[in-house]
Structures are given as C-alpha cells and as structure tokens.
PDB file of C-alpha atoms in Angstrom:
ATOM      1  CA  MET A1306      70.440 -69.558-108.589  1.00 86.00           C
ATOM      2  CA  GLN A1307      68.109 -69.674-111.556  1.00 88.00           C
ATOM      3  CA  GLU A1308      69.170 -73.283-112.256  1.00 90.00           C
ATOM      4  CA  LEU A1309      69.070 -74.264-108.554  1.00 91.00           C
ATOM      5  CA  VAL A1310      65.215 -73.188-108.289  1.00 93.00           C
ATOM      6  CA  SER A1311      64.158 -75.084-111.389  1.00 92.00           C
ATOM      7  CA  GLU A1312      66.415 -78.383-110.942  1.00 94.00           C
ATOM      8  CA  ASN A1313      64.246 -78.361-107.473  1.00 93.00           C
ATOM      9  CA  GLY A1314      60.829 -77.414-108.323  1.00 93.00           C
ATOM     10  CA  TRP A1315      61.115 -74.860-106.039  1.00 94.00           C
ATOM     11  CA  ASP A1316      58.788 -72.246-108.176  1.00 91.00           C
ATOM     12  CA  ASP A1317      56.821 -70.445-105.298  1.00 90.00           C
ATOM     13  CA  GLN A1318      58.230 -72.343-102.526  1.00 92.00           C
ATOM     14  CA  ILE A1319      60.955 -69.824-101.345  1.00 94.00           C
ATOM     15  CA  TYR A1320      61.018 -67.632 -98.421  1.00 92.00           C
ATOM     16  CA  CYS A1321      63.554 -64.760 -97.601  1.00 92.00           C
ATOM     17  CA  ALA A1322      63.303 -61.845 -95.501  1.00 88.00           C
ATOM     18  CA  ASP A1323      67.037 -61.123 -95.703  1.00 91.00           C
ATOM     19  CA  GLU A1324      67.189 -57.684 -97.592  1.00 90.00           C
ATOM     20  CA  GLU A1325      71.046 -58.700 -98.221  1.00 90.00           C
ATOM     21  CA  VAL A1326      69.508 -61.332-100.171  1.00 94.00           C
ATOM     22  CA  ARG A1327      66.465 -60.484-101.809  1.00 94.00           C
ATOM     23  CA  PRO A1328      68.494 -58.317-104.489  1.00 94.00           C
ATOM     24  CA  LEU A1329      70.307 -60.917-105.673  1.00 93.00           C
ATOM     25  CA  LEU A1330      66.997 -63.196-105.767  1.00 95.00           C
ATOM     26  CA  GLU A1331      65.439 -60.258-108.259  1.00 95.00           C
ATOM     27  CA  ILE A1332      68.757 -59.964-110.205  1.00 94.00           C
ATOM     28  CA  ALA A1333      68.125 -63.831-111.122  1.00 93.00           C
ATOM     29  CA  SER A1334      64.017 -63.343-111.243  1.00 94.00           C
ATOM     30  CA  VAL A1335      63.953 -65.933-108.767  1.00 95.00           C
ATOM     31  CA  ARG A1336      60.387 -65.843-107.121  1.00 94.00           C
ATOM     32  CA  PHE A1337      60.394 -65.271-103.215  1.00 94.00           C
ATOM     33  CA  ALA A1338      57.595 -64.552-100.179  1.00 92.00           C
ATOM     34  CA  GLY A1339      58.893 -62.358 -97.420  1.00 88.00           C
ATOM     35  CA  LYS A1340      55.912 -62.027 -94.689  1.00 86.00           C
ATOM     36  CA  PRO A1341      56.926 -63.385 -91.951  1.00 80.00           C
ATOM     37  CA  LEU A1342      53.908 -65.957 -91.652  1.00 80.00           C
ATOM     38  CA  ASP A1343      55.604 -67.114 -95.000  1.00 81.00           C
ATOM     39  CA  ALA A1344      58.296 -68.862 -93.489  1.00 78.00           C
ATOM     40  CA  VAL A1345      56.068 -71.172 -92.244  1.00 81.00           C
ATOM     41  CA  LEU A1346      54.133 -71.978 -95.482  1.00 81.00           C
ATOM     42  CA  LYS A1347      57.214 -71.989 -98.164  1.00 86.00           C
ATOM     43  CA  LYS A1348      59.088 -75.380 -98.462  1.00 91.00           C
ATOM     44  CA  VAL A1349      62.919 -73.296 -98.663  1.00 93.00           C
ATOM     45  CA  GLY A1350      64.560 -70.516 -96.915  1.00 92.00           C
ATOM     46  CA  ILE A1351      67.215 -68.478 -97.899  1.00 93.00           C
ATOM     47  CA  CYS A1352      69.448 -66.387 -95.772  1.00 91.00           C
ATOM     48  CA  SER A1353      73.154 -64.336 -95.684  1.00 92.00           C
ATOM     49  CA  CYS A1354      75.590 -65.957 -93.334  1.00 91.00           C
ATOM     50  CA  ARG A1355      77.559 -63.405 -90.851  1.00 92.00           C
ATOM     51  CA  ALA A1356      80.942 -66.281 -91.386  1.00 95.00           C
ATOM     52  CA  LEU A1357      81.010 -69.896 -92.170  1.00 96.00           C
ATOM     53  CA  VAL A1358      83.234 -71.621 -89.789  1.00 96.00           C
ATOM     54  CA  ALA A1359      85.441 -74.659 -92.342  1.00 95.00           C
ATOM     55  CA  GLY A1360      86.964 -76.671 -89.427  1.00 91.00           C
ATOM     56  CA  GLU A1361      83.547 -77.155 -88.029  1.00 90.00           C
ATOM     57  CA  GLY A1362      81.230 -77.156 -91.052  1.00 91.00           C
ATOM     58  CA  SER A1363      79.318 -74.320 -89.192  1.00 93.00           C
ATOM     59  CA  VAL A1364      77.197 -71.707 -90.421  1.00 93.00           C
ATOM     60  CA  ILE A1365      77.141 -67.862 -88.296  1.00 92.00           C
ATOM     61  CA  PHE A1366      74.070 -65.895 -89.103  1.00 88.00           C
ATOM     62  CA  ASP A1367      71.875 -63.210 -86.925  1.00 84.00           C
ATOM     63  CA  SER A1368      68.235 -62.947 -86.471  1.00 77.00           C
ATOM     64  CA  GLY A1369      68.571 -59.964 -88.877  1.00 74.00           C
ATOM     65  CA  SER A1370      68.531 -62.398 -91.716  1.00 77.00           C
ATOM     66  CA  GLY A1371      65.223 -64.230 -90.805  1.00 72.00           C
ATOM     67  CA  GLY A1372      67.332 -67.449 -90.365  1.00 64.00           C
ATOM     68  CA  ARG A1373      66.061 -68.724 -86.818  1.00 68.00           C
ATOM     69  CA  ARG A1374      62.213 -68.680 -88.667  1.00 72.00           C
ATOM     70  CA  VAL A1375      63.404 -70.302 -91.591  1.00 74.00           C
ATOM     71  CA  LEU A1376      65.288 -73.393 -89.713  1.00 73.00           C
ATOM     72  CA  ALA A1377      62.488 -74.002 -87.540  1.00 75.00           C
ATOM     73  CA  HIS A1378      60.028 -74.426 -90.815  1.00 80.00           C
ATOM     74  CA  ALA A1379      61.737 -74.904 -93.962  1.00 85.00           C
ATOM     75  CA  GLU A1380      62.495 -78.515 -95.526  1.00 88.00           C
ATOM     76  CA  THR A1381      65.417 -76.982 -97.064  1.00 92.00           C
ATOM     77  CA  MET A1382      68.316 -74.298 -95.792  1.00 92.00           C
ATOM     78  CA  VAL A1383      70.142 -72.126 -98.668  1.00 94.00           C
ATOM     79  CA  PHE A1384      72.613 -69.999 -97.034  1.00 94.00           C
ATOM     80  CA  VAL A1385      74.525 -67.438 -99.057  1.00 95.00           C
ATOM     81  CA  ALA A1386      77.847 -66.509 -98.240  1.00 95.00           C
ATOM     82  CA  THR A1387      80.858 -64.697-100.027  1.00 95.00           C
ATOM     83  CA  THR A1388      84.211 -66.731-100.005  1.00 96.00           C
ATOM     84  CA  GLN A1389      85.712 -63.753 -97.256  1.00 94.00           C
ATOM     85  CA  GLN A1390      83.223 -64.885 -94.817  1.00 95.00           C
ATOM     86  CA  VAL A1391      85.217 -68.610 -94.925  1.00 96.00           C
ATOM     87  CA  MET A1392      87.167 -68.796 -91.464  1.00 97.00           C
ATOM     88  CA  PRO A1393      89.105 -71.297 -90.099  1.00 97.00           C
ATOM     89  CA  ASP A1394      87.883 -71.765 -87.150  1.00 96.00           C
ATOM     90  CA  LEU A1395      84.934 -70.631 -84.618  1.00 95.00           C
ATOM     91  CA  HIS A1396      87.594 -68.428 -83.146  1.00 95.00           C
ATOM     92  CA  ALA A1397      88.481 -66.448 -86.132  1.00 96.00           C
ATOM     93  CA  ALA A1398      84.636 -66.689 -87.084  1.00 95.00           C
ATOM     94  CA  MET A1399      83.662 -64.949 -83.760  1.00 93.00           C
ATOM     95  CA  ARG A1400      86.845 -62.220 -83.627  1.00 93.00           C
ATOM     96  CA  GLN A1401      85.165 -61.312 -88.060  1.00 90.00           C
ATOM     97  CA  VAL A1402      81.811 -61.077 -86.546  1.00 90.00           C
ATOM     98  CA  VAL A1403      82.079 -59.267 -83.677  1.00 88.00           C
ATOM     99  CA  ARG A1404      83.992 -56.645 -85.712  1.00 84.00           C
ATOM    100  CA  ASN A1405      81.087 -56.331 -88.132  1.00 77.00           C
ATOM    101  CA  ARG A1406      78.212 -56.226 -85.124  1.00 72.00           C
ATOM    102  CA  SER A1407      75.013 -55.777 -86.151  1.00 70.00           C
ATOM    103  CA  GLY A1408      73.043 -55.612 -82.881  1.00 66.00           C
ATOM    104  CA  SER A1409      71.133 -58.443 -83.825  1.00 75.00           C
ATOM    105  CA  SER A1410      71.676 -62.403 -82.190  1.00 83.00           C
ATOM    106  CA  LEU A1411      73.942 -64.457 -83.296  1.00 86.00           C
ATOM    107  CA  PHE A1412      73.295 -68.381 -83.911  1.00 85.00           C
ATOM    108  CA  VAL A1413      75.441 -70.823 -84.634  1.00 88.00           C
ATOM    109  CA  TRP A1414      74.569 -74.114 -87.112  1.00 83.00           C
ATOM    110  CA  THR A1415      76.279 -77.032 -87.517  1.00 84.00           C
ATOM    111  CA  GLY A1416      74.227 -79.939 -89.428  1.00 75.00           C
ATOM    112  CA  LEU A1417      71.430 -81.273 -89.744  1.00 70.00           C
ATOM    113  CA  SER A1418      69.311 -82.388 -86.156  1.00 66.00           C
ATOM    114  CA  ARG A1419      69.461 -86.145 -85.590  1.00 66.00           C
ATOM    115  CA  PHE A1420      68.501 -88.408 -82.744  1.00 65.00           C
ATOM    116  CA  LEU A1421      68.121 -91.304 -81.499  1.00 67.00           C
ATOM    117  CA  ASP A1422      65.030 -93.324 -81.116  1.00 68.00           C
ATOM    118  CA  ILE A1423      63.597 -96.102 -78.573  1.00 72.00           C
ATOM    119  CA  ASP A1424      65.356 -99.103 -80.476  1.00 76.00           C
ATOM    120  CA  GLU A1425      68.459 -96.747 -80.694  1.00 73.00           C
ATOM    121  CA  GLY A1426      67.970 -95.941 -84.493  1.00 73.00           C
ATOM    122  CA  LEU A1427      69.193 -92.782 -85.833  1.00 70.00           C
ATOM    123  CA  MET A1428      66.139 -90.584 -86.891  1.00 68.00           C
ATOM    124  CA  PRO A1429      66.196 -87.403 -88.581  1.00 68.00           C
ATOM    125  CA  GLY A1430      65.268 -84.122 -85.985  1.00 66.00           C
ATOM    126  CA  LEU A1431      64.093 -80.657 -86.465  1.00 70.00           C
ATOM    127  CA  GLY A1432      64.713 -77.976 -88.755  1.00 73.00           C
ATOM    128  CA  PRO A1433      65.574 -78.529 -92.362  1.00 83.00           C
ATOM    129  CA  LYS A1434      66.349 -82.135 -94.140  1.00 84.00           C
ATOM    130  CA  ALA A1435      68.612 -80.344 -96.873  1.00 89.00           C
ATOM    131  CA  ILE A1436      71.529 -77.701 -97.067  1.00 90.00           C
ATOM    132  CA  TYR A1437      72.616 -75.488 -99.904  1.00 94.00           C
ATOM    133  CA  LEU A1438      75.739 -73.006 -99.505  1.00 94.00           C
ATOM    134  CA  LEU A1439      75.608 -70.075-102.381  1.00 94.00           C
ATOM    135  CA  LEU A1440      79.454 -69.258-102.379  1.00 94.00           C
ATOM    136  CA  ILE A1441      80.309 -65.894-103.866  1.00 93.00           C
ATOM    137  CA  ASP A1442      83.269 -65.261-104.976  1.00 92.00           C
ATOM    138  CA  ASN A1443      83.996 -61.549-104.438  1.00 81.00           C
ATOM    139  CA  CYS A1444      88.136 -61.215-104.210  1.00 69.00           C
TER     140      CYS A1444
END
C-alpha cells in the first residue's frame, strides 16, 4: 500500500472512514484523514467491500464503509477486499452479503461514469476517474 501511495503522490491526500481498513493503513504507515469534511477535500478515497462480482466487474459496499461519500468526491477510489469476497455473479454476491448483513444501505457500483455530450462524444461523468482494487489473499 505504501508503494502505491508513493508512486501516485497520494501523501496527505487519502480519506478513509472505514473502521475495517484503518488498521491496514496504520500498519502500512499510510497517513489518512477520516472526518466527513475530509471526504470533500481529499483526492483519494479508500473503503472496504462487502463482495466483488466477477461476472459484471461490480463492487458491493455499504454505507458503513463511508464509500458512498467517497465515490461522490474522490478523484481516485481504492477498494479493499479479500479473495473470499469474490463471487461469480450478482446472485451469489447478494446471498453472501445478506448472510453477513450489517444493517447499512448497500450499493452496487459497476465502473466509471460516462455520458454522451451534445455532439455524441463520450465524456467522463461524475465520480472517480481511476479505480484500484487491493485484493487480500486470506485463504
């Protein structure tokens, strides 16, 4: 993680409100901010996932991770997941998420936002412009 931060110049640009991810950042000596206002000010957001959907390339996360706030403001999004969270399709992923339900609102995110402008040119939309996935092998 420290290497990723250094390579991309993210020092003092990371927001993380996720209680599951914060210890990982601390172990890696990565500085981050966690107050709600920091989500607007920082360029990089980091949060955990509830599941990954291999068939669609989707990420399922919940409001408890702070991910929704981060998606709205961050230029770069970093999702943290384990290999056990990778599911073949949305149906299997939702079964896993329901089994481990936390009571928070769920969000399914499937890629960078884009839209057609008036000249029918493809333009970047709202939300992050770059996505990273840190996949932890916990088998």
